[in-house]
PDB file of C-alpha atoms in Angstrom:
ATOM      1  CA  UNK A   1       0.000   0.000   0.000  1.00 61.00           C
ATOM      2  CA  UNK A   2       2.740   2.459   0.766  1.00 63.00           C
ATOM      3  CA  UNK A   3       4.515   1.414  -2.021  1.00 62.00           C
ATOM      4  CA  UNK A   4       1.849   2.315  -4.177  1.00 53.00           C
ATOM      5  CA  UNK A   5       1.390   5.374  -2.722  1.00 49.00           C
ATOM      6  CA  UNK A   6       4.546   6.439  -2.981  1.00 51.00           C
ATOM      7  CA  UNK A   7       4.166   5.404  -7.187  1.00 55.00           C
ATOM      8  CA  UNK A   8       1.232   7.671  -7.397  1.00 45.00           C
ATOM      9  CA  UNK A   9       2.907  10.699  -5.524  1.00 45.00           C
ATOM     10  CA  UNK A  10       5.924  10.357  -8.073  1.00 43.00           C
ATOM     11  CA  UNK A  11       3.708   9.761 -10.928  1.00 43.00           C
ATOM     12  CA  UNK A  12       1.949  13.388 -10.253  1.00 41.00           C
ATOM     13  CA  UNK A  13       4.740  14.953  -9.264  1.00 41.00           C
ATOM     14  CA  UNK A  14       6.273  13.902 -12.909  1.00 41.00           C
ATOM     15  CA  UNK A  15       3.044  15.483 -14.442  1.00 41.00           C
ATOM     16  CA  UNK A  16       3.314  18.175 -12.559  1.00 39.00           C
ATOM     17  CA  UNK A  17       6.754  19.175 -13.668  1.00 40.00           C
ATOM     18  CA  UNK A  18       6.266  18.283 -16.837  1.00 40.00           C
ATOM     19  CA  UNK A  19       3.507  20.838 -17.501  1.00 41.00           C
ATOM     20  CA  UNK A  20       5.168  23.228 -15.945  1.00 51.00           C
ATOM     21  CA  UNK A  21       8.585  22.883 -17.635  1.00 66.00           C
ATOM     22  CA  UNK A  22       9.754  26.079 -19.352  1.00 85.00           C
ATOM     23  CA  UNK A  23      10.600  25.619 -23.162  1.00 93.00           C
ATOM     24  CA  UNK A  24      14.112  25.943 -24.212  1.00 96.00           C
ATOM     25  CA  UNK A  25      15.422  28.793 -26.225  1.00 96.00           C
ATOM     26  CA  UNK A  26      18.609  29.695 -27.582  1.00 97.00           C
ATOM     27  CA  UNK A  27      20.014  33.137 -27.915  1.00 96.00           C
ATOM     28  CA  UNK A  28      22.204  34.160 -30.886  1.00 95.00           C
ATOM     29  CA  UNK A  29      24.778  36.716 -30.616  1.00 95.00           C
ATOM     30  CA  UNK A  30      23.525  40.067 -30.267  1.00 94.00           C
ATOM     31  CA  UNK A  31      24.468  42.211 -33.736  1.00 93.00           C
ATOM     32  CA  UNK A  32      25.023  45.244 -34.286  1.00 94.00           C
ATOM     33  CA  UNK A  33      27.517  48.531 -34.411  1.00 94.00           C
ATOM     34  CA  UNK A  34      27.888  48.110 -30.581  1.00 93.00           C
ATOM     35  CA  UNK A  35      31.424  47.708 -28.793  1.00 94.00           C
ATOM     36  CA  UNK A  36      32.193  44.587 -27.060  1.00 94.00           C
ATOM     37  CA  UNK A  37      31.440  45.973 -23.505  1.00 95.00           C
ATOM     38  CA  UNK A  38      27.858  47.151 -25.050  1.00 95.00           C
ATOM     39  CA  UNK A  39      27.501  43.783 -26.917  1.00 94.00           C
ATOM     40  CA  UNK A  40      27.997  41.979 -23.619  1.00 94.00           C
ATOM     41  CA  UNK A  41      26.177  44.135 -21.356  1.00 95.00           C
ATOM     42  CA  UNK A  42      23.119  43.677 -24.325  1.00 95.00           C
ATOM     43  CA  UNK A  43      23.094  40.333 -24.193  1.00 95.00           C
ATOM     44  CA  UNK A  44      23.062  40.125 -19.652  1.00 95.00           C
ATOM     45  CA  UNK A  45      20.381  42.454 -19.634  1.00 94.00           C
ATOM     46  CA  UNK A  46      18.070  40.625 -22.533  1.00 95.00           C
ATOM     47  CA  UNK A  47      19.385  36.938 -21.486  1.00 95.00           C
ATOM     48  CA  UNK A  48      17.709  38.054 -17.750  1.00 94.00           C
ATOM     49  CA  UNK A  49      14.493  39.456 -19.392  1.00 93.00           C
ATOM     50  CA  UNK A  50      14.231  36.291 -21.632  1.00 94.00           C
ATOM     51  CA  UNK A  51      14.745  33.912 -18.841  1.00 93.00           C
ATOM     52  CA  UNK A  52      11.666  34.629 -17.283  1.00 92.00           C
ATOM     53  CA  UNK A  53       9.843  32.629 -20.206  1.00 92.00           C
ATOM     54  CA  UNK A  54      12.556  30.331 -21.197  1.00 95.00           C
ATOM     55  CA  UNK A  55      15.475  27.693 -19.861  1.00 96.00           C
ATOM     56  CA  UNK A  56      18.015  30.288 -21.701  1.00 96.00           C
ATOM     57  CA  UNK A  57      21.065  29.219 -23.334  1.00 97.00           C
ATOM     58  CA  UNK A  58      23.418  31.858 -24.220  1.00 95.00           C
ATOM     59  CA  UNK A  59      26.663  32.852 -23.594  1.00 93.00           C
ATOM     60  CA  UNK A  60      30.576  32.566 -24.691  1.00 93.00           C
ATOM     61  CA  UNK A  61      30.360  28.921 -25.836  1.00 95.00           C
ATOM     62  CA  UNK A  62      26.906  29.656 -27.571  1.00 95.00           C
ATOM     63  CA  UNK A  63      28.101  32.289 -29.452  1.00 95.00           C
ATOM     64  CA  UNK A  64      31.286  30.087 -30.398  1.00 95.00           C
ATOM     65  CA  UNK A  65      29.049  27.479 -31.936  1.00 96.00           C
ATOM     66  CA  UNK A  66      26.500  29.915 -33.614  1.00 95.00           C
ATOM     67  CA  UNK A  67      29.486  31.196 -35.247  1.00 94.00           C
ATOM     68  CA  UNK A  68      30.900  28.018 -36.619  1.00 94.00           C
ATOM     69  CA  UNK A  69      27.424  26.895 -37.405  1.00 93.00           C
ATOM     70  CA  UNK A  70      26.808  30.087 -39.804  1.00 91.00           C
ATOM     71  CA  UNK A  71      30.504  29.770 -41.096  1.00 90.00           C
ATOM     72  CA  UNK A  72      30.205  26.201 -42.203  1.00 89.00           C
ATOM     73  CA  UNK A  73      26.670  26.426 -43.499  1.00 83.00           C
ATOM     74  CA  UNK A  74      28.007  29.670 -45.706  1.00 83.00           C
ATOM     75  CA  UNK A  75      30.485  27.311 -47.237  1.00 83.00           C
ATOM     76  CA  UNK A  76      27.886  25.191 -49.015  1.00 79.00           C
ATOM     77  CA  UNK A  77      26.432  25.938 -52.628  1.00 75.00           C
ATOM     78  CA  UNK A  78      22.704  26.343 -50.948  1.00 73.00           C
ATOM     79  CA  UNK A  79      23.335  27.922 -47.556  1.00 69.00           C
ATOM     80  CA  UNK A  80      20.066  27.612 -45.707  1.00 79.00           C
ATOM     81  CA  UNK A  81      19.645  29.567 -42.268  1.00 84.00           C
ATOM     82  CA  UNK A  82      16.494  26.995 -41.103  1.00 87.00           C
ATOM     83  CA  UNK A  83      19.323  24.664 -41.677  1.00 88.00           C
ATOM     84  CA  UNK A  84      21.775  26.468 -39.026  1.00 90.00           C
ATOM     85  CA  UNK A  85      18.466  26.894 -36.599  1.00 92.00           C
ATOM     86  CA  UNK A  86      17.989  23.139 -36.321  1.00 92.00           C
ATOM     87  CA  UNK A  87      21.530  21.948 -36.100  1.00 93.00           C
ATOM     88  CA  UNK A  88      22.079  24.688 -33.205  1.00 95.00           C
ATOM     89  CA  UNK A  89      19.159  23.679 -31.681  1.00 95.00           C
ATOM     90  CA  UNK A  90      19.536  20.154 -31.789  1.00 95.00           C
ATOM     91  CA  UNK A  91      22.987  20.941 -29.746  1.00 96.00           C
ATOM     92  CA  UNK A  92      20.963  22.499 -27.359  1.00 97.00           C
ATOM     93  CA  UNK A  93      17.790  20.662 -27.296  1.00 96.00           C
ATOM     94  CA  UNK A  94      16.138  23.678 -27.766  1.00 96.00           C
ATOM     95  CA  UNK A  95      12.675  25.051 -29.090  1.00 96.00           C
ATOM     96  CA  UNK A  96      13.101  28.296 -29.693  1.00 96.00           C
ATOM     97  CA  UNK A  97      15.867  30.526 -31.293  1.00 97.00           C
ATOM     98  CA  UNK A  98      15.905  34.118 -30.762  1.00 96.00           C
ATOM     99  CA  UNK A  99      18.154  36.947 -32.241  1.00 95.00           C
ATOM    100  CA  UNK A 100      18.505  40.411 -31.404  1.00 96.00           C
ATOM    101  CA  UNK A 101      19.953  42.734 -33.878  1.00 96.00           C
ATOM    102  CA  UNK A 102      21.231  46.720 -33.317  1.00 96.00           C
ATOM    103  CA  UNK A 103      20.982  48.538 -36.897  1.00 95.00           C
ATOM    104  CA  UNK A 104      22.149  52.137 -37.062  1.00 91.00           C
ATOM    105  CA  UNK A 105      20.272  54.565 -38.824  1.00 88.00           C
ATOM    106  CA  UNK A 106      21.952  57.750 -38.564  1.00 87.00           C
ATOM    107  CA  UNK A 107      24.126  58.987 -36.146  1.00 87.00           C
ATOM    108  CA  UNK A 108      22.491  58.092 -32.650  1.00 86.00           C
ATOM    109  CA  UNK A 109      19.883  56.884 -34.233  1.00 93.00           C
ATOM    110  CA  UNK A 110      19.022  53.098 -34.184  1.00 94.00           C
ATOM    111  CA  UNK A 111      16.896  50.370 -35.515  1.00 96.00           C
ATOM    112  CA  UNK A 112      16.231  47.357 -33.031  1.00 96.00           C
ATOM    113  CA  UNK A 113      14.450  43.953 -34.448  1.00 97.00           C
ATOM    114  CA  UNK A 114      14.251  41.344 -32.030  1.00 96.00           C
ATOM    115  CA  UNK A 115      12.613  37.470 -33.979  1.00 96.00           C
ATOM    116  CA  UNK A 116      11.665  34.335 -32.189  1.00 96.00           C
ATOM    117  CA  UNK A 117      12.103  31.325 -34.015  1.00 96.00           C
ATOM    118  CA  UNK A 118       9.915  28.130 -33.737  1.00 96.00           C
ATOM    119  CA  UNK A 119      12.200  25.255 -34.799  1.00 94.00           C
ATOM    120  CA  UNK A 120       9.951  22.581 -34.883  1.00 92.00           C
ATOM    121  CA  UNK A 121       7.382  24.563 -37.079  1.00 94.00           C
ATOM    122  CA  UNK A 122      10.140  26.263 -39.045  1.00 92.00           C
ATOM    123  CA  UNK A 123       8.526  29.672 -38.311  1.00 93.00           C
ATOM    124  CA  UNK A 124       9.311  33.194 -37.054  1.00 94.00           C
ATOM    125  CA  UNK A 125       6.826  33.001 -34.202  1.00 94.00           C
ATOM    126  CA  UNK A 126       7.822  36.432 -33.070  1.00 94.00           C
ATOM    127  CA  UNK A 127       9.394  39.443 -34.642  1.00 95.00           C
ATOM    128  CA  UNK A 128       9.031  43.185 -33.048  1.00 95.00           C
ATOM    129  CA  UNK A 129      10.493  46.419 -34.153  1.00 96.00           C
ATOM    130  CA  UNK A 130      11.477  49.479 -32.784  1.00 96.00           C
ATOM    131  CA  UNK A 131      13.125  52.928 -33.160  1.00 95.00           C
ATOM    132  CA  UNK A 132      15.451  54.700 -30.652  1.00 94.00           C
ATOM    133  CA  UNK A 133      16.082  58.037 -31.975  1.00 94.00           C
ATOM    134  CA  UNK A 134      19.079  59.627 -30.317  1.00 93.00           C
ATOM    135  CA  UNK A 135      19.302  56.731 -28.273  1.00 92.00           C
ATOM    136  CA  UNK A 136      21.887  56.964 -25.284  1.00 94.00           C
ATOM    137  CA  UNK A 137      23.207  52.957 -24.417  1.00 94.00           C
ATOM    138  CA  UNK A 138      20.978  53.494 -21.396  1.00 96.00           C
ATOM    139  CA  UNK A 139      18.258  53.679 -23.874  1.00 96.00           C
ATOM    140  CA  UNK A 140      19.120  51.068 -26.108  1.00 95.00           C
ATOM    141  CA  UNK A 141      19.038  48.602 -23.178  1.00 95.00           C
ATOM    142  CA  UNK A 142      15.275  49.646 -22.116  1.00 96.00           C
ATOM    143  CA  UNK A 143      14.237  49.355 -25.911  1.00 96.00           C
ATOM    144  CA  UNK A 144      16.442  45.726 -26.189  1.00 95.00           C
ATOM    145  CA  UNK A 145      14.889  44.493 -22.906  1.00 95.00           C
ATOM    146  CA  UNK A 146      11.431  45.938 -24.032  1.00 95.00           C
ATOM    147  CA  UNK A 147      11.277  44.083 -27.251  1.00 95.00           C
ATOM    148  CA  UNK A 148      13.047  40.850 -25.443  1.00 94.00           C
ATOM    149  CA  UNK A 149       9.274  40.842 -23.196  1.00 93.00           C
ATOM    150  CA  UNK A 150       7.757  40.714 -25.853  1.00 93.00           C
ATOM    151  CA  UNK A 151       8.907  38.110 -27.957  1.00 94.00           C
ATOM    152  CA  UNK A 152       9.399  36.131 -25.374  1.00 91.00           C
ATOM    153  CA  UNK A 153       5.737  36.823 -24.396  1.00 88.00           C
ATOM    154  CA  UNK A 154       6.248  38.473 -20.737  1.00 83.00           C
ATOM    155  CA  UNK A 155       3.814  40.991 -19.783  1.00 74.00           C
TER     156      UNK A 155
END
């Protein structure tokens, strides 16, 4: 009897975590005209906002193999981005991919797109713009973690 108790306890307890697992995303490199310190400071501050809706992976070693990934897939006759989704998220068991990228418009002026990718479906299941105009880096990091919410679906 305890036994058996014990069997049904785990058994919910698997269901339970189960449904309440977060999905796994993986965050490429921030781009952009931004200066290592900004880059890396970009990245903290949206990998923190992000995390809140996903098991994040990001980092150094990421951004290693997102570069090799896009370097190797560039190489073939028919280089195919979905391609260098799935094999990146396959390393990572991951879901999701999302990108963050820093376009400048005029001086202190900038463009910010931030895209979710659905691997699985092969679509951009997310994809917000928006201007800074004469954006300070304080700035830029409220617009960045701003449009990181909302892709990622946090109120």
């Amino acid at each position: 009897m305890k036994s058996a108790l014990k069997i049904c306890l785990a058994v919910v307890l698997l269901l339970l975590q189960s449904a309440y697992a977060q999905e796994v995303a993986v965050l490429l490199p921030v781009t952009g005209p931004l200066t290592p310190f900004e880059r890396s400071t970009l990245t903290q501050e949206v990998a923190a906002e992000m995390s809140a809706g996903f098991d994040l992976k990001y980092g150094a070693e990421v951004d290693r193999f997102v570069k090799q990934v896009f370097q190797d897939e560039s190489k073939k006759k028919d280089c195919d981005e979905a391609n260098c989704y799935r094999r990146i998220a396959a390393k990572y068991h991951a879901e999701k991919i999302a990108a963050l990228r820093v376009v400048q418009a005029e001086k202190g002026d900038y463009l910010v797109a931030a895209h979710l990718y659905d691997v699985a479906s092969g679509e951009m299941t997310a994809s917000e713009k928006m201007e800074c105009a004469q954006c300070s880096f304080e700035k830029l990091k409220t617009v960045c973690k701003a449009l990181s919410r909302r892709i990622a679906g946090i109120k």
